[in-house]
mmCIF file of C-alpha atoms in Angstrom:
data_model
loop_
_atom_site.group_PDB
_atom_site.id
_atom_site.type_symbol
_atom_site.label_atom_id
_atom_site.label_comp_id
_atom_site.label_asym_id
_atom_site.label_seq_id
_atom_site.Cartn_x
_atom_site.Cartn_y
_atom_site.Cartn_z
ATOM 1 C CA MET A 1 -41.697 122.813 -117.003
ATOM 2 C CA ARG A 2 -43.820 121.030 -120.053
ATOM 3 C CA ASN A 3 -44.437 117.581 -117.163
ATOM 4 C CA ASN A 4 -45.555 120.075 -114.602
ATOM 5 C CA LEU A 5 -48.324 121.614 -117.187
ATOM 6 C CA LEU A 6 -49.109 118.951 -118.429
ATOM 7 C CA ILE A 7 -50.399 117.245 -114.966
ATOM 8 C CA GLY A 8 -51.894 120.913 -113.882
ATOM 9 C CA CYS A 9 -53.955 120.509 -117.024
ATOM 10 C CA LEU A 10 -55.059 116.396 -116.281
ATOM 11 C CA LEU A 11 -55.843 117.701 -112.391
ATOM 12 C CA LEU A 12 -58.145 120.765 -113.675
ATOM 13 C CA SER A 13 -60.040 118.627 -116.483
ATOM 14 C CA SER A 14 -60.465 115.935 -113.699
ATOM 15 C CA THR A 15 -61.771 118.376 -111.640
ATOM 16 C CA PHE A 16 -64.064 119.617 -114.256
ATOM 17 C CA SER A 17 -65.495 116.735 -115.072
ATOM 18 C CA LEU A 18 -66.389 115.687 -111.038
ATOM 19 C CA LEU A 19 -68.183 118.753 -110.583
ATOM 20 C CA ALA A 20 -70.094 117.716 -114.254
ATOM 21 C CA GLN A 21 -71.189 114.501 -112.404
ATOM 22 C CA GLN A 22 -72.768 116.323 -109.218
ATOM 23 C CA PRO A 23 -76.634 116.200 -109.355
ATOM 24 C CA THR A 24 -78.230 119.106 -110.021
ATOM 25 C CA PHE A 25 -80.738 120.438 -107.262
ATOM 26 C CA GLU A 26 -83.472 119.365 -109.864
ATOM 27 C CA ASP A 27 -82.140 115.940 -109.951
ATOM 28 C CA ARG A 28 -82.318 115.674 -106.188
ATOM 29 C CA MET A 29 -85.643 117.272 -106.122
ATOM 30 C CA VAL A 30 -86.935 114.273 -108.096
ATOM 31 C CA LYS A 31 -84.464 111.537 -107.381
ATOM 32 C CA ARG A 32 -87.091 108.572 -106.687
ATOM 33 C CA THR A 33 -86.478 106.590 -103.446
ATOM 34 C CA ILE A 34 -87.434 103.130 -102.889
ATOM 35 C CA ASN A 35 -89.273 102.512 -99.227
ATOM 36 C CA CYS A 36 -91.503 100.370 -97.655
ATOM 37 C CA PHE A 37 -94.627 101.617 -99.319
ATOM 38 C CA ASP A 38 -93.718 100.633 -102.503
ATOM 39 C CA ILE A 39 -92.153 97.272 -101.550
ATOM 40 C CA ALA A 40 -95.677 96.533 -100.378
ATOM 41 C CA LEU A 41 -97.055 97.718 -103.350
ATOM 42 C CA ASN A 42 -95.137 95.824 -105.731
ATOM 43 C CA SER A 43 -94.705 92.419 -103.296
ATOM 44 C CA VAL A 44 -98.755 92.234 -103.119
ATOM 45 C CA GLU A 45 -99.016 92.441 -106.645
ATOM 46 C CA MET A 46 -96.522 89.822 -107.095
ATOM 47 C CA LEU A 47 -97.559 87.587 -104.510
ATOM 48 C CA GLU A 48 -101.020 87.382 -105.935
ATOM 49 C CA SER A 49 -99.816 86.498 -109.201
ATOM 50 C CA TYR A 50 -97.474 83.656 -107.311
ATOM 51 C CA PHE A 51 -100.491 82.448 -105.494
ATOM 52 C CA VAL A 52 -102.679 82.153 -108.372
ATOM 53 C CA THR A 53 -100.283 80.222 -110.646
ATOM 54 C CA SER A 54 -99.240 77.850 -107.159
ATOM 55 C CA GLU A 55 -95.678 79.185 -107.073
ATOM 56 C CA LEU A 56 -95.462 78.712 -103.745
ATOM 57 C CA ASP A 57 -91.368 78.768 -103.501
ATOM 58 C CA SER A 58 -91.056 82.382 -105.130
ATOM 59 C CA ALA A 59 -93.645 83.051 -103.032
ATOM 60 C CA GLN A 60 -91.989 82.179 -99.896
ATOM 61 C CA LEU A 61 -88.546 84.347 -101.292
ATOM 62 C CA LEU A 62 -90.850 87.204 -101.914
ATOM 63 C CA LEU A 63 -92.042 87.286 -98.207
ATOM 64 C CA ASN A 64 -88.399 86.978 -97.101
ATOM 65 C CA PHE A 65 -87.353 89.537 -98.824
ATOM 66 C CA TRP A 66 -90.045 91.756 -98.007
ATOM 67 C CA GLN A 67 -89.614 90.903 -94.166
ATOM 68 C CA GLY A 68 -85.996 91.752 -94.679
ATOM 69 C CA LYS A 69 -86.301 95.096 -96.309
ATOM 70 C CA CYS A 70 -89.100 95.883 -93.650
ATOM 71 C CA GLY A 71 -89.321 93.818 -90.749
ATOM 72 C CA LEU A 72 -91.949 91.236 -90.066
ATOM 73 C CA THR A 73 -94.953 93.707 -90.146
ATOM 74 C CA GLU A 74 -98.567 92.269 -89.966
ATOM 75 C CA PRO A 75 -99.250 91.111 -93.746
ATOM 76 C CA VAL A 76 -96.204 89.261 -93.736
ATOM 77 C CA PHE A 77 -96.756 87.535 -90.886
ATOM 78 C CA ARG A 78 -100.321 86.608 -92.241
ATOM 79 C CA ALA A 79 -98.807 85.749 -95.740
ATOM 80 C CA LYS A 80 -96.344 83.729 -94.560
ATOM 81 C CA THR A 81 -98.399 81.664 -91.300
ATOM 82 C CA ILE A 82 -102.039 81.256 -94.398
ATOM 83 C CA LEU A 83 -98.919 80.000 -96.929
ATOM 84 C CA SER A 84 -97.740 77.657 -94.384
ATOM 85 C CA LEU A 85 -101.312 76.518 -93.437
ATOM 86 C CA HIS A 86 -101.674 75.670 -96.844
ATOM 87 C CA ASN A 87 -98.794 73.701 -97.370
ATOM 88 C CA GLN A 88 -99.505 71.721 -94.056
ATOM 89 C CA SER A 89 -96.069 72.930 -93.067
ATOM 90 C CA PHE A 90 -96.669 75.307 -90.031
ATOM 91 C CA SER A 91 -94.059 74.251 -87.655
ATOM 92 C CA GLY A 92 -96.914 75.087 -84.408
ATOM 93 C CA GLU A 93 -94.565 77.552 -83.177
ATOM 94 C CA LEU A 94 -96.110 80.313 -81.620
ATOM 95 C CA THR A 95 -94.168 83.881 -81.599
ATOM 96 C CA PRO A 96 -94.443 85.725 -78.280
ATOM 97 C CA ALA A 97 -96.331 88.613 -80.541
ATOM 98 C CA ILE A 98 -98.622 86.147 -82.129
ATOM 99 C CA MET A 99 -101.455 88.152 -80.604
ATOM 100 C CA ASP A 100 -100.299 91.529 -81.484
ATOM 101 C CA TYR A 101 -100.506 90.448 -84.839
ATOM 102 C CA LEU A 102 -104.090 88.831 -84.845
ATOM 103 C CA SER A 103 -105.341 91.975 -82.729
ATOM 104 C CA SER A 104 -103.835 94.292 -85.167
ATOM 105 C CA TYR A 105 -105.472 92.143 -88.309
ATOM 106 C CA GLN A 106 -108.820 92.207 -86.419
ATOM 107 C CA THR A 107 -108.576 96.166 -85.852
ATOM 108 C CA LYS A 108 -107.671 96.780 -89.300
ATOM 109 C CA VAL A 109 -110.816 95.079 -90.409
ATOM 110 C CA TYR A 110 -113.498 96.605 -88.518
ATOM 111 C CA LEU A 111 -111.592 100.021 -89.161
ATOM 112 C CA ALA A 112 -112.626 99.330 -92.843
ATOM 113 C CA ALA A 113 -116.125 98.039 -91.730
ATOM 114 C CA ASP A 114 -116.517 100.761 -90.171
ATOM 115 C CA GLY A 115 -115.392 103.072 -93.657
ATOM 116 C CA VAL A 116 -111.970 104.110 -92.800
ATOM 117 C CA GLU A 117 -110.035 104.028 -96.054
ATOM 118 C CA PHE A 118 -106.690 103.295 -96.871
ATOM 119 C CA ASN A 119 -105.291 106.858 -97.966
ATOM 120 C CA ASN A 120 -101.958 108.535 -97.687
ATOM 121 C CA TRP A 121 -103.112 109.342 -94.315
ATOM 122 C CA THR A 122 -103.701 106.180 -93.122
ATOM 123 C CA ALA A 123 -101.503 103.660 -95.230
ATOM 124 C CA SER A 124 -99.003 103.413 -92.620
ATOM 125 C CA TYR A 125 -101.548 101.988 -90.314
ATOM 126 C CA PHE A 126 -102.743 99.370 -92.911
ATOM 127 C CA ASP A 127 -98.771 98.788 -93.043
ATOM 128 C CA PHE A 128 -98.968 99.471 -96.652
ATOM 129 C CA VAL A 129 -101.498 97.094 -97.774
ATOM 130 C CA PRO A 130 -105.164 97.724 -98.522
ATOM 131 C CA ILE A 131 -107.656 95.505 -96.287
ATOM 132 C CA ASN A 132 -110.068 94.985 -98.880
ATOM 133 C CA GLY A 133 -108.258 94.545 -101.818
ATOM 134 C CA SER A 134 -107.461 91.519 -103.647
ATOM 135 C CA PHE A 135 -104.411 90.055 -101.774
ATOM 136 C CA ASN A 136 -106.181 89.883 -98.494
ATOM 137 C CA THR A 137 -109.437 88.488 -99.885
ATOM 138 C CA LEU A 138 -107.355 85.856 -101.690
ATOM 139 C CA LEU A 139 -105.490 85.162 -98.053
ATOM 140 C CA ALA A 140 -109.007 85.060 -96.656
ATOM 141 C CA ARG A 141 -109.777 82.274 -99.109
ATOM 142 C CA MET A 142 -106.508 80.440 -98.770
ATOM 143 C CA ALA A 143 -106.845 80.173 -94.934
ATOM 144 C CA LYS A 144 -110.572 79.036 -94.974
ATOM 145 C CA ASN A 145 -109.887 76.515 -97.743
ATOM 146 C CA ALA A 146 -107.390 75.073 -95.099
ATOM 147 C CA ILE A 147 -109.776 75.125 -92.226
ATOM 148 C CA SER A 148 -110.552 71.252 -93.096
ATOM 149 C CA HIS A 149 -107.391 70.067 -93.380
ATOM 150 C CA TYR A 150 -106.975 70.238 -89.162
ATOM 151 C CA GLU A 151 -108.081 68.876 -86.106
ATOM 152 C CA PRO A 152 -110.399 71.379 -84.402
ATOM 153 C CA GLY A 153 -108.857 72.720 -81.071
ATOM 154 C CA SER A 154 -105.571 72.680 -82.683
ATOM 155 C CA ILE A 155 -103.194 75.853 -83.476
ATOM 156 C CA GLU A 156 -103.613 75.741 -86.934
ATOM 157 C CA HIS A 157 -107.166 75.043 -87.135
ATOM 158 C CA PHE A 158 -107.534 78.583 -85.124
ATOM 159 C CA LEU A 159 -105.480 80.354 -87.149
ATOM 160 C CA ALA A 160 -107.068 78.973 -90.309
ATOM 161 C CA SER A 161 -110.730 79.931 -88.936
ATOM 162 C CA PHE A 162 -109.294 82.955 -87.905
ATOM 163 C CA TYR A 163 -108.124 84.419 -90.837
ATOM 164 C CA GLY A 164 -110.413 82.899 -93.160
ATOM 165 C CA SER A 165 -113.823 84.336 -91.130
ATOM 166 C CA ASP A 166 -115.066 87.637 -92.973
ATOM 167 C CA GLU A 167 -115.545 89.216 -89.369
ATOM 168 C CA PRO A 168 -112.711 87.972 -87.254
ATOM 169 C CA SER A 169 -113.030 87.560 -83.492
ATOM 170 C CA LEU A 170 -110.184 87.146 -81.691
ATOM 171 C CA HIS A 171 -112.036 87.615 -78.336
ATOM 172 C CA GLU A 172 -115.104 85.143 -78.979
ATOM 173 C CA MET A 173 -112.841 82.657 -80.487
ATOM 174 C CA MET A 174 -110.609 82.339 -77.233
ATOM 175 C CA ARG A 175 -114.195 82.134 -75.185
ATOM 176 C CA LEU A 176 -115.124 78.973 -77.681
ATOM 177 C CA PRO A 177 -114.603 75.811 -75.495
ATOM 178 C CA THR A 178 -113.062 73.883 -78.694
ATOM 179 C CA TYR A 179 -109.843 75.996 -77.990
ATOM 180 C CA HIS A 180 -109.650 75.894 -74.342
ATOM 181 C CA GLN A 181 -107.036 73.093 -74.008
ATOM 182 C CA SER A 182 -104.925 74.538 -76.703
ATOM 183 C CA PRO A 183 -101.704 76.320 -76.735
ATOM 184 C CA ILE A 184 -103.137 79.490 -78.853
ATOM 185 C CA LYS A 185 -105.575 79.958 -75.243
ATOM 186 C CA GLY A 186 -102.495 79.683 -73.200
ATOM 187 C CA ALA A 187 -100.643 82.977 -75.471
ATOM 188 C CA TYR A 188 -103.893 84.887 -75.152
ATOM 189 C CA ASP A 189 -103.928 84.521 -71.601
ATOM 190 C CA THR A 190 -100.632 85.556 -71.343
ATOM 191 C CA LYS A 191 -101.149 88.715 -73.357
ATOM 192 C CA VAL A 192 -104.313 89.372 -71.011
ATOM 193 C CA ARG A 193 -102.134 89.139 -67.746
ATOM 194 C CA GLN A 194 -99.453 91.235 -69.258
ATOM 195 C CA ILE A 195 -102.098 93.617 -70.159
ATOM 196 C CA ASP A 196 -103.737 94.008 -66.639
ATOM 197 C CA GLU A 197 -99.866 94.259 -65.040
ATOM 198 C CA MET A 198 -99.220 97.145 -67.017
ATOM 199 C CA LEU A 199 -99.498 100.522 -65.858
ATOM 200 C CA LYS A 200 -103.325 102.600 -66.826
ATOM 201 C CA LEU A 201 -104.205 105.898 -66.036
ATOM 202 C CA HIS A 202 -107.422 105.587 -63.420
ATOM 203 C CA SER A 203 -109.867 108.136 -62.818
ATOM 204 C CA GLY A 204 -113.385 108.495 -61.852
ATOM 205 C CA ILE A 205 -116.519 110.136 -59.999
ATOM 206 C CA LEU A 206 -117.959 109.334 -56.660
ATOM 207 C CA GLY A 207 -121.718 109.732 -55.059
ATOM 208 C CA GLY A 208 -122.460 108.277 -51.554
ATOM 209 C CA TRP A 209 -123.769 109.180 -47.715
ATOM 210 C CA TRP A 210 -121.188 110.335 -44.742
ATOM 211 C CA MET A 211 -122.388 109.094 -41.401
ATOM 212 C CA PRO A 212 -120.702 110.197 -38.414
ATOM 213 C CA THR A 213 -120.887 107.900 -35.417
ATOM 214 C CA GLY A 214 -120.784 108.615 -31.259
ATOM 215 C CA GLU A 215 -121.491 112.466 -30.207
ATOM 216 C CA MET A 216 -120.552 113.594 -33.955
ATOM 217 C CA GLN A 217 -124.225 112.439 -34.766
ATOM 218 C CA ALA A 218 -125.215 115.319 -33.669
ATOM 219 C CA VAL A 219 -124.297 117.558 -37.098
ATOM 220 C CA GLY A 220 -126.159 114.671 -38.768
ATOM 221 C CA SER A 221 -125.561 112.697 -42.213
ATOM 222 C CA HIS A 222 -124.658 114.223 -45.370
ATOM 223 C CA PRO A 223 -124.302 113.459 -48.980
ATOM 224 C CA ASN A 224 -120.751 113.131 -50.187
ATOM 225 C CA ILE A 225 -119.346 113.529 -54.007
ATOM 226 C CA GLY A 226 -115.956 113.848 -55.114
ATOM 227 C CA PHE A 227 -113.550 112.820 -57.839
ATOM 228 C CA PHE A 228 -109.987 110.929 -57.862
ATOM 229 C CA ILE A 229 -107.271 110.392 -60.164
ATOM 230 C CA GLY A 230 -104.424 107.843 -60.235
ATOM 231 C CA GLY A 231 -102.706 104.985 -61.453
ATOM 232 C CA LYS A 232 -103.571 101.475 -61.615
ATOM 233 C CA LYS A 233 -101.040 98.439 -61.893
ATOM 234 C CA GLY A 234 -101.703 94.908 -61.819
ATOM 235 C CA LYS A 235 -103.803 94.145 -58.788
ATOM 236 C CA SER A 236 -103.186 97.463 -57.348
ATOM 237 C CA THR A 237 -104.320 100.759 -57.588
ATOM 238 C CA LEU A 238 -103.390 104.602 -55.944
ATOM 239 C CA ASP A 239 -105.265 107.747 -55.796
ATOM 240 C CA LEU A 240 -105.253 111.352 -55.134
ATOM 241 C CA SER A 241 -108.977 111.745 -54.168
ATOM 242 C CA VAL A 242 -111.166 115.016 -53.296
ATOM 243 C CA SER A 243 -114.448 114.736 -52.006
ATOM 244 C CA PHE A 244 -117.156 117.366 -50.534
ATOM 245 C CA LYS A 245 -119.918 116.786 -48.204
ATOM 246 C CA PHE A 246 -122.337 119.240 -48.062
ATOM 247 C CA LEU A 247 -126.290 120.219 -46.918
ATOM 248 C CA ASN A 248 -127.021 122.047 -43.374
ATOM 249 C CA ALA A 249 -126.977 119.856 -40.312
ATOM 250 C CA PRO A 250 -130.913 118.910 -39.890
ATOM 251 C CA ASN A 251 -130.508 119.944 -36.018
ATOM 252 C CA GLU A 252 -128.848 122.799 -34.222
ATOM 253 C CA TYR A 253 -125.254 121.424 -33.041
ATOM 254 C CA THR A 254 -122.914 123.693 -30.838
ATOM 255 C CA ALA A 255 -119.592 125.512 -32.215
ATOM 256 C CA TYR A 256 -116.972 127.592 -30.583
ATOM 257 C CA ARG A 257 -115.812 130.701 -32.212
ATOM 258 C CA LYS A 258 -112.151 130.996 -31.262
ATOM 259 C CA GLU A 259 -111.393 134.343 -31.710
ATOM 260 C CA ASP A 260 -113.839 135.429 -29.394
ATOM 261 C CA PHE A 261 -112.472 133.313 -26.450
ATOM 262 C CA GLY A 262 -114.475 130.043 -27.203
ATOM 263 C CA LEU A 263 -117.969 131.736 -27.444
ATOM 264 C CA GLU A 264 -120.503 128.877 -27.882
ATOM 265 C CA VAL A 265 -122.930 129.163 -31.262
ATOM 266 C CA SER A 266 -125.850 127.377 -32.256
ATOM 267 C CA THR A 267 -125.418 126.431 -35.854
ATOM 268 C CA ARG A 268 -126.705 124.042 -39.043
ATOM 269 C CA HIS A 269 -123.965 125.419 -40.883
ATOM 270 C CA PHE A 270 -121.888 122.630 -42.523
ATOM 271 C CA PHE A 271 -119.713 121.998 -45.347
ATOM 272 C CA GLY A 272 -117.191 119.628 -45.487
ATOM 273 C CA GLY A 273 -114.035 118.091 -47.361
ATOM 274 C CA TYR A 274 -111.928 115.237 -47.565
ATOM 275 C CA PHE A 275 -108.633 115.341 -49.629
ATOM 276 C CA GLY A 276 -106.221 112.260 -49.256
ATOM 277 C CA ILE A 277 -104.406 109.298 -50.965
ATOM 278 C CA ASP A 278 -106.009 106.313 -51.595
ATOM 279 C CA TYR A 279 -105.426 102.356 -52.108
ATOM 280 C CA SER A 280 -107.283 99.671 -53.085
ATOM 281 C CA ARG A 281 -106.066 95.889 -54.049
ATOM 282 C CA GLU A 282 -108.080 92.901 -55.712
ATOM 283 C CA LEU A 283 -108.365 90.452 -53.172
ATOM 284 C CA ILE A 284 -110.648 87.738 -54.982
ATOM 285 C CA GLU A 285 -111.870 87.788 -58.499
ATOM 286 C CA TRP A 286 -114.276 85.992 -60.810
ATOM 287 C CA ASN A 287 -115.747 86.569 -64.309
ATOM 288 C CA ARG A 288 -116.379 90.798 -64.085
ATOM 289 C CA ASN A 289 -116.883 90.941 -60.624
ATOM 290 C CA GLU A 290 -114.028 91.533 -57.792
ATOM 291 C CA VAL A 291 -113.653 91.917 -54.084
ATOM 292 C CA LEU A 292 -111.363 95.025 -53.025
ATOM 293 C CA ILE A 293 -109.408 95.789 -49.872
ATOM 294 C CA LEU A 294 -109.399 99.779 -49.284
ATOM 295 C CA ALA A 295 -107.149 101.867 -47.182
ATOM 296 C CA GLY A 296 -106.814 105.392 -47.074
ATOM 297 C CA ALA A 297 -105.150 108.669 -45.488
ATOM 298 C CA GLY A 298 -105.626 112.479 -45.505
ATOM 299 C CA ILE A 299 -106.945 115.379 -44.263
ATOM 300 C CA ASP A 300 -110.802 115.832 -43.267
ATOM 301 C CA GLY A 301 -113.060 118.975 -41.828
ATOM 302 C CA PHE A 302 -115.913 120.817 -42.221
ATOM 303 C CA ASP A 303 -116.582 124.625 -41.889
ATOM 304 C CA ALA A 304 -118.977 124.629 -38.811
ATOM 305 C CA ILE A 305 -119.862 128.479 -38.830
ATOM 306 C CA LYS A 306 -120.647 130.549 -41.670
ATOM 307 C CA GLU A 307 -118.454 133.754 -42.598
ATOM 308 C CA ASP A 308 -120.402 137.098 -41.998
ATOM 309 C CA GLU A 309 -118.417 139.545 -43.433
ATOM 310 C CA ASP A 310 -121.285 142.806 -43.282
ATOM 311 C CA ASN A 311 -120.931 142.472 -39.671
ATOM 312 C CA GLY A 312 -117.138 141.166 -39.758
ATOM 313 C CA ILE A 313 -117.778 137.552 -38.268
ATOM 314 C CA SER A 314 -115.626 135.158 -39.415
ATOM 315 C CA GLY A 315 -116.065 131.418 -40.364
ATOM 316 C CA GLU A 316 -114.490 128.847 -38.304
ATOM 317 C CA SER A 317 -113.644 125.338 -39.879
ATOM 318 C CA VAL A 318 -112.803 122.032 -38.238
ATOM 319 C CA PHE A 319 -110.040 120.200 -39.617
ATOM 320 C CA THR A 320 -108.833 116.705 -38.037
ATOM 321 C CA TYR A 321 -106.633 113.700 -39.879
ATOM 322 C CA ASN A 322 -108.242 110.408 -41.861
ATOM 323 C CA PHE A 323 -107.249 107.801 -41.587
ATOM 324 C CA ASN A 324 -109.859 105.155 -43.056
ATOM 325 C CA ALA A 325 -109.985 101.320 -44.111
ATOM 326 C CA GLY A 326 -112.968 99.372 -45.759
ATOM 327 C CA LEU A 327 -114.114 96.469 -48.654
ATOM 328 C CA GLY A 328 -115.119 97.514 -51.870
ATOM 329 C CA TYR A 329 -117.151 95.466 -54.221
ATOM 330 C CA LYS A 330 -116.463 95.997 -57.987
ATOM 331 C CA TYR A 331 -118.546 94.966 -61.747
ATOM 332 C CA ASN A 332 -116.398 95.801 -64.501
ATOM 333 C CA LEU A 333 -118.483 97.243 -67.442
ATOM 334 C CA SER A 334 -115.582 96.520 -69.871
ATOM 335 C CA HIS A 335 -111.479 97.346 -70.006
ATOM 336 C CA LYS A 336 -112.193 100.885 -69.767
ATOM 337 C CA GLN A 337 -114.593 101.448 -67.088
ATOM 338 C CA TYR A 338 -116.254 100.100 -64.092
ATOM 339 C CA LEU A 339 -118.919 100.635 -61.262
ATOM 340 C CA SER A 340 -117.708 100.036 -57.690
ATOM 341 C CA LEU A 341 -119.663 100.456 -54.213
ATOM 342 C CA GLN A 342 -117.637 100.653 -51.473
ATOM 343 C CA ALA A 343 -117.547 100.977 -47.536
ATOM 344 C CA LYS A 344 -115.301 102.593 -45.307
ATOM 345 C CA TYR A 345 -114.631 103.126 -41.753
ATOM 346 C CA ASN A 346 -112.706 106.520 -40.734
ATOM 347 C CA LEU A 347 -110.832 107.212 -38.024
ATOM 348 C CA THR A 348 -110.774 111.154 -37.389
ATOM 349 C CA ASP A 349 -110.563 113.547 -34.386
ATOM 350 C CA TYR A 350 -113.091 116.539 -35.351
ATOM 351 C CA ALA A 351 -112.442 118.021 -32.255
ATOM 352 C CA LEU A 352 -108.740 118.402 -32.498
ATOM 353 C CA ASN A 353 -108.522 122.002 -33.366
ATOM 354 C CA GLY A 354 -111.475 123.102 -30.795
ATOM 355 C CA VAL A 355 -114.463 124.073 -32.769
ATOM 356 C CA VAL A 356 -116.510 121.515 -31.933
ATOM 357 C CA ASN A 357 -116.465 119.075 -29.135
ATOM 358 C CA TYR A 358 -117.755 116.109 -30.265
ATOM 359 C CA SER A 359 -115.641 112.495 -30.304
ATOM 360 C CA GLY A 360 -116.943 109.902 -32.763
ATOM 361 C CA ASN A 361 -115.264 108.904 -36.656
ATOM 362 C CA ALA A 362 -117.669 108.377 -39.619
ATOM 363 C CA ILE A 363 -118.775 105.159 -41.989
ATOM 364 C CA THR A 364 -118.797 106.564 -45.273
ATOM 365 C CA LEU A 365 -120.558 104.289 -48.326
ATOM 366 C CA SER A 366 -119.548 105.324 -51.999
ATOM 367 C CA LEU A 367 -121.216 104.710 -55.344
ATOM 368 C CA ILE A 368 -118.136 104.900 -58.018
ATOM 369 C CA TRP A 369 -117.948 105.029 -61.553
ATOM 370 C CA GLY A 370 -114.443 104.241 -62.626
ATOM 371 C CA PHE A 371 -112.006 104.545 -65.917
ATOM 372 C CA TYR A 372 -109.106 103.265 -66.953
ATOM 373 C CA THR A 373 -106.577 104.514 -69.387
ATOM 374 C CA SER A 374 -104.477 102.290 -71.323
ATOM 375 C CA PRO A 375 -103.597 102.786 -75.277
ATOM 376 C CA GLN A 376 -101.996 99.143 -75.003
ATOM 377 C CA ALA A 377 -105.440 97.649 -73.726
ATOM 378 C CA ASP A 378 -107.537 99.818 -75.992
ATOM 379 C CA SER A 379 -105.767 98.405 -78.997
ATOM 380 C CA PHE A 380 -106.004 94.545 -77.495
ATOM 381 C CA TYR A 381 -109.806 94.995 -77.161
ATOM 382 C CA PHE A 382 -110.938 97.209 -80.098
ATOM 383 C CA LYS A 383 -113.950 96.895 -80.954
ATOM 384 C CA ARG A 384 -116.521 97.914 -83.747
ATOM 385 C CA LYS A 385 -117.868 101.295 -83.754
ATOM 386 C CA LYS A 386 -120.895 100.083 -85.821
ATOM 387 C CA ASN A 387 -122.648 96.660 -85.089
ATOM 388 C CA LYS A 388 -123.334 96.187 -88.318
ATOM 389 C CA ARG A 389 -123.707 92.769 -89.886
ATOM 390 C CA LYS A 390 -122.042 92.429 -93.064
ATOM 391 C CA LYS A 391 -125.097 91.029 -96.055
#
């Protein structure tokens, strides 16, 4: 009995002890959690002192720790690269993601130059390292000092020049003959091809002219406007298109009112539309220019007899299939937009439902203003909003 009482007291004492050790609500609310923001800020401060005192082995160990905790972020990649350039120990190997790191750094520099501040809202985008801080200034100076150690055209020369520039310009540097034979140009071209192959939202507006052939010339030629939306992947584009042709015919033409047993009516009324699926593919490309092959299929038609509700007269409309093909020329204004001139021959049968009795097809000429939407391309080709040079 005495032993059981002793064991019970010990268990009760242990329980109270454990309860006393549990953190309170207040303890939990003020508990500090170390995250990558803290690691980045502390690492930057320590790395600055290591670089200044030439404790480069310690700097390398700290960068490895930073990468181990937060991954190979852009600042870590840049610091490691510049440190290897400074030590003349760069391996010459290019990570597949190098263009992402370079374009990310360039974008940060441009955003800071355009007035985007480092704060709680933007810190994660800057990988928790202020782009205009002393750490980045020190890295840029180290990169600039390393340029003279390497032959022009080498990977090392490019990286030192890029990171040592006050306004790095990846795309302009890649157009320089100095780097045309460098592996860095191959990595750049691969990235460009990857972006070109990605699926993009495609949209635009068009304006032009619809010109019937054969007997259909009786209804006259008409202006044509419309819009489209779809997608582009690689060299191919597929869109849903809607267009409208309008204005009365220049002369009267003959139509038939089917509800009145084919009563013949002379009319100048005309308003038409097209709804279809249109496909294009790039055949030839040079610089910003492209030659396209075009094809499409849809529903076509126009109103021939105007409805008169006051007199109880219903309207009559022409409907037909439309299979079309043609060629186009496109000039790319940027990665986001282009202008294109397209010519198509439209195979139709406007006499199909008996409202008109004219045979003939149609030719359409269109001027197109098109747009691409791609977050990946926007990030890679990011440009400054303000065209201001640092003094």
